mmCIF file of C-alpha atoms in Angstrom:
data_model
loop_
_atom_site.group_PDB
_atom_site.id
_atom_site.type_symbol
_atom_site.label_atom_id
_atom_site.label_comp_id
_atom_site.label_asym_id
_atom_site.label_seq_id
_atom_site.Cartn_x
_atom_site.Cartn_y
_atom_site.Cartn_z
ATOM 1 C CA MET A 1 -84.777 -1.116 -64.063
ATOM 2 C CA LEU A 2 -81.415 -1.291 -62.238
ATOM 3 C CA SER A 3 -80.708 -4.918 -62.502
ATOM 4 C CA PHE A 4 -77.199 -4.650 -64.422
ATOM 5 C CA LEU A 5 -76.059 -1.505 -62.611
ATOM 6 C CA GLY A 6 -77.203 -2.840 -59.118
ATOM 7 C CA ASN A 7 -75.385 -6.225 -59.622
ATOM 8 C CA THR A 8 -72.241 -4.355 -60.711
ATOM 9 C CA LEU A 9 -72.381 -2.199 -57.632
ATOM 10 C CA CYS A 10 -73.061 -4.938 -55.304
ATOM 11 C CA CYS A 11 -70.031 -7.043 -56.620
ATOM 12 C CA VAL A 12 -67.747 -4.099 -55.979
ATOM 13 C CA LEU A 13 -69.078 -3.373 -52.589
ATOM 14 C CA ARG A 14 -68.779 -7.020 -51.522
ATOM 15 C CA GLU A 15 -65.110 -7.128 -52.314
ATOM 16 C CA ASN A 16 -64.563 -4.979 -49.047
ATOM 17 C CA PHE A 17 -61.551 -3.642 -50.877
ATOM 18 C CA ILE A 18 -60.176 -1.024 -48.257
ATOM 19 C CA PHE A 19 -56.555 0.314 -48.157
ATOM 20 C CA ALA A 20 -55.039 1.652 -44.963
ATOM 21 C CA MET A 21 -53.672 5.241 -45.323
ATOM 22 C CA PRO A 22 -49.857 5.348 -44.724
ATOM 23 C CA ARG A 23 -48.775 7.314 -41.642
ATOM 24 C CA VAL A 24 -45.406 8.544 -43.303
ATOM 25 C CA VAL A 25 -44.417 9.722 -46.603
ATOM 26 C CA PRO A 26 -41.827 7.636 -48.662
ATOM 27 C CA ASP A 27 -38.848 10.105 -48.371
ATOM 28 C CA GLN A 28 -39.212 11.509 -45.010
ATOM 29 C CA ARG A 29 -35.819 13.076 -44.805
ATOM 30 C CA ALA A 30 -36.086 14.958 -48.128
ATOM 31 C CA THR A 31 -39.514 16.270 -47.098
ATOM 32 C CA PHE A 32 -38.242 17.364 -43.720
ATOM 33 C CA GLU A 33 -35.282 19.146 -45.357
ATOM 34 C CA ASN A 34 -37.214 20.835 -48.246
ATOM 35 C CA ASP A 35 -40.584 21.554 -47.014
ATOM 36 C CA GLU A 36 -41.101 25.241 -46.085
ATOM 37 C CA LEU A 37 -43.030 24.449 -42.684
ATOM 38 C CA PHE A 38 -40.281 22.143 -41.433
ATOM 39 C CA ARG A 39 -37.634 24.691 -42.414
ATOM 40 C CA LYS A 40 -39.276 27.308 -40.242
ATOM 41 C CA LEU A 41 -39.955 24.827 -37.342
ATOM 42 C CA ARG A 42 -36.466 23.282 -37.182
ATOM 43 C CA ARG A 43 -34.890 26.745 -36.327
ATOM 44 C CA GLU A 44 -34.924 27.401 -32.548
ATOM 45 C CA SER A 45 -37.747 29.964 -32.022
ATOM 46 C CA GLU A 46 -40.115 31.222 -29.318
ATOM 47 C CA ILE A 47 -42.801 28.821 -27.999
ATOM 48 C CA MET A 48 -45.619 29.359 -25.597
ATOM 49 C CA TYR A 49 -48.213 27.452 -23.715
ATOM 50 C CA THR A 50 -51.500 27.931 -25.374
ATOM 51 C CA THR A 51 -53.988 26.453 -23.042
ATOM 52 C CA TYR A 52 -56.071 28.561 -20.632
ATOM 53 C CA ARG A 53 -54.845 31.892 -22.423
ATOM 54 C CA SER A 54 -57.847 33.809 -21.084
ATOM 55 C CA ARG A 55 -57.132 32.858 -17.454
ATOM 56 C CA PRO A 56 -54.752 34.702 -15.110
ATOM 57 C CA ILE A 57 -50.979 33.909 -15.462
ATOM 58 C CA GLU A 58 -50.917 32.229 -12.002
ATOM 59 C CA GLU A 59 -53.615 29.753 -13.153
ATOM 60 C CA GLN A 60 -51.747 29.084 -16.453
ATOM 61 C CA ARG A 61 -48.462 28.396 -14.522
ATOM 62 C CA LEU A 62 -50.278 25.910 -12.338
ATOM 63 C CA ARG A 63 -52.089 24.280 -15.230
ATOM 64 C CA PHE A 64 -48.910 24.158 -17.384
ATOM 65 C CA GLN A 65 -46.963 22.277 -14.621
ATOM 66 C CA ALA A 66 -49.988 19.940 -13.948
ATOM 67 C CA ASP A 67 -50.184 19.169 -17.789
ATOM 68 C CA CYS A 68 -46.388 18.359 -18.002
ATOM 69 C CA SER A 69 -46.553 16.233 -14.896
ATOM 70 C CA GLU A 70 -49.395 14.366 -16.765
ATOM 71 C CA GLY A 71 -47.493 13.954 -19.763
ATOM 72 C CA HIS A 72 -48.961 16.464 -22.276
ATOM 73 C CA ALA A 73 -49.152 20.141 -23.153
ATOM 74 C CA ASP A 74 -50.393 22.420 -25.957
ATOM 75 C CA LEU A 75 -47.578 24.498 -27.197
ATOM 76 C CA ALA A 76 -47.285 27.040 -30.111
ATOM 77 C CA PHE A 77 -44.404 28.273 -32.264
ATOM 78 C CA VAL A 78 -44.993 32.014 -31.952
ATOM 79 C CA SER A 79 -43.288 32.984 -35.147
ATOM 80 C CA THR A 80 -45.391 30.673 -37.303
ATOM 81 C CA GLY A 81 -48.594 30.320 -35.260
ATOM 82 C CA THR A 82 -48.214 26.551 -35.424
ATOM 83 C CA ASN A 83 -49.913 24.790 -32.556
ATOM 84 C CA LEU A 84 -48.875 21.400 -31.345
ATOM 85 C CA GLN A 85 -50.573 18.975 -28.877
ATOM 86 C CA LEU A 86 -47.530 17.247 -27.356
ATOM 87 C CA THR A 87 -47.176 14.153 -25.416
ATOM 88 C CA PHE A 88 -44.072 13.743 -23.272
ATOM 89 C CA THR A 89 -43.976 9.851 -22.885
ATOM 90 C CA ALA A 90 -41.242 7.268 -23.504
ATOM 91 C CA ASN A 91 -43.402 4.990 -25.582
ATOM 92 C CA SER A 92 -45.847 7.271 -27.330
ATOM 93 C CA TRP A 93 -46.324 4.738 -30.304
ATOM 94 C CA SER A 94 -47.790 2.160 -27.988
ATOM 95 C CA GLU A 95 -51.385 1.259 -28.226
ATOM 96 C CA ARG A 96 -51.464 0.432 -24.458
ATOM 97 C CA PRO A 97 -51.895 3.487 -22.172
ATOM 98 C CA GLU A 98 -49.988 1.834 -19.344
ATOM 99 C CA GLU A 99 -46.844 1.989 -21.460
ATOM 100 C CA ARG A 100 -47.197 5.662 -22.275
ATOM 101 C CA ILE A 101 -45.969 7.361 -18.992
ATOM 102 C CA PRO A 102 -43.962 10.469 -18.771
ATOM 103 C CA THR A 103 -40.246 9.963 -17.859
ATOM 104 C CA ARG A 104 -37.409 12.325 -17.066
ATOM 105 C CA GLU A 105 -36.161 12.064 -20.537
ATOM 106 C CA PHE A 106 -39.177 13.802 -21.803
ATOM 107 C CA VAL A 107 -40.219 16.072 -18.931
ATOM 108 C CA ASN A 108 -37.365 17.371 -16.809
ATOM 109 C CA PHE A 109 -37.871 20.005 -14.132
ATOM 110 C CA ASP A 110 -34.377 19.334 -12.529
ATOM 111 C CA ILE A 111 -31.958 20.428 -15.256
ATOM 112 C CA GLU A 112 -32.494 24.321 -14.686
ATOM 113 C CA PRO A 113 -34.296 25.857 -11.842
ATOM 114 C CA GLY A 114 -37.483 27.726 -12.984
ATOM 115 C CA LYS A 115 -37.584 25.884 -16.323
ATOM 116 C CA VAL A 116 -38.872 22.525 -17.703
ATOM 117 C CA HIS A 117 -37.051 20.790 -20.514
ATOM 118 C CA LEU A 118 -39.376 18.906 -22.905
ATOM 119 C CA LYS A 119 -39.105 16.266 -25.562
ATOM 120 C CA SER A 120 -41.832 14.834 -27.677
ATOM 121 C CA GLN A 121 -41.745 12.303 -30.562
ATOM 122 C CA PHE A 122 -44.568 12.487 -33.162
ATOM 123 C CA ILE A 123 -45.461 12.341 -36.839
ATOM 124 C CA LEU A 124 -46.244 15.766 -38.492
ATOM 125 C CA ASN A 125 -47.299 15.846 -42.043
ATOM 126 C CA GLY A 126 -46.081 12.257 -42.795
ATOM 127 C CA VAL A 127 -42.554 12.867 -41.227
ATOM 128 C CA CYS A 128 -41.245 11.468 -37.998
ATOM 129 C CA VAL A 129 -40.033 14.426 -35.864
ATOM 130 C CA MET A 130 -38.815 15.174 -32.307
ATOM 131 C CA PHE A 131 -39.765 18.381 -30.476
ATOM 132 C CA ARG A 132 -37.239 19.671 -28.106
ATOM 133 C CA GLY A 133 -37.226 22.685 -26.051
ATOM 134 C CA TRP A 134 -37.708 24.490 -22.638
ATOM 135 C CA VAL A 135 -40.474 26.624 -21.146
ATOM 136 C CA ASP A 136 -39.886 29.180 -18.210
ATOM 137 C CA LEU A 137 -42.275 28.220 -15.476
ATOM 138 C CA ASN A 138 -42.951 31.933 -14.660
ATOM 139 C CA SER A 139 -43.837 33.244 -18.150
ATOM 140 C CA VAL A 140 -44.916 29.925 -19.671
ATOM 141 C CA ARG A 141 -42.730 30.956 -22.742
ATOM 142 C CA GLY A 142 -39.656 29.361 -23.993
ATOM 143 C CA ILE A 143 -37.654 28.104 -26.845
ATOM 144 C CA GLY A 144 -38.136 25.009 -29.014
ATOM 145 C CA CYS A 145 -37.452 23.375 -32.430
ATOM 146 C CA LEU A 146 -38.288 20.240 -34.400
ATOM 147 C CA GLU A 147 -35.570 17.801 -35.225
ATOM 148 C CA PHE A 148 -35.719 14.833 -37.772
ATOM 149 C CA ASP A 149 -36.269 11.613 -35.758
ATOM 150 C CA GLU A 150 -34.062 9.084 -37.810
ATOM 151 C CA GLU A 151 -34.690 6.184 -35.534
ATOM 152 C CA ARG A 152 -38.358 6.347 -35.601
ATOM 153 C CA ALA A 153 -38.356 7.211 -39.384
ATOM 154 C CA LEU A 154 -36.590 3.904 -40.110
ATOM 155 C CA VAL A 155 -39.276 2.033 -38.100
ATOM 156 C CA GLU A 156 -41.969 3.774 -39.824
ATOM 157 C CA ASP A 157 -40.446 3.412 -43.228
ATOM 158 C CA ALA A 158 -40.266 -0.361 -42.758
ATOM 159 C CA ILE A 159 -43.965 -0.363 -41.849
ATOM 160 C CA LEU A 160 -44.713 1.810 -44.973
ATOM 161 C CA ARG A 161 -42.858 -0.743 -47.260
ATOM 162 C CA GLU A 162 -44.707 -3.639 -45.662
ATOM 163 C CA GLN A 163 -48.062 -1.749 -46.029
ATOM 164 C CA VAL A 164 -47.347 -1.052 -49.673
ATOM 165 C CA GLU A 165 -46.312 -4.558 -50.349
ATOM 166 C CA HIS A 166 -49.581 -5.903 -48.575
ATOM 167 C CA ASN A 167 -51.765 -3.588 -50.713
ATOM 168 C CA ASN A 168 -50.059 -4.569 -53.869
ATOM 169 C CA ARG A 169 -50.662 -8.083 -53.056
ATOM 170 C CA ARG A 170 -54.266 -7.428 -52.343
ATOM 171 C CA VAL A 171 -54.539 -5.677 -55.826
ATOM 172 C CA GLN A 172 -53.073 -8.466 -57.544
ATOM 173 C CA GLU A 173 -55.600 -10.913 -55.716
ATOM 174 C CA PHE A 174 -58.400 -8.779 -56.834
ATOM 175 C CA GLU A 175 -57.293 -8.605 -60.490
ATOM 176 C CA ASP A 176 -56.888 -12.352 -60.292
ATOM 177 C CA ARG A 177 -60.334 -12.875 -58.964
ATOM 178 C CA ARG A 178 -61.772 -10.577 -61.511
ATOM 179 C CA MET A 179 -60.005 -12.325 -64.492
ATOM 180 C CA GLN A 180 -61.361 -15.645 -63.093
ATOM 181 C CA ARG A 181 -64.951 -14.314 -63.056
ATOM 182 C CA GLN A 182 -64.456 -13.076 -66.577
ATOM 183 C CA ARG A 183 -63.461 -16.454 -67.829
#
């Protein structure tokens, strides 16, 4: 005897009322400046290549250079143990793979001999950040830090506001339909 409960559940399920999870937090700069993790990661500290740790150093060097040339690498901040899977592409936000190609701005082997300078943009814990650092090609260790990515934060903040507005409209429409059904 579930007729009443069954109908109630079906009505709710038929509404298909799904919200998209926001990619960023509302006040990214404050989060970046006050969060303990970001405080640690924005200081320049030692980083290391973490892929193929069980392999000989010669193989790690070759794999690291190949990964960087392909536009990605797994690096870790040694002091905090924070592992990052970085992509070194100019248009990392694009949905199309052909637009995400590594450029010299993001992977540069030519600035200093024996080192590669890296830059990567991404969202970490709801905050747009930019990784900047360099890695020695012999030891696959280097120095890196995170910086707040103001430019991308503005874009993501506009997307967040639009998404919240859209969700609020959907909630209002849902409430209006519910009120009409009750009358």
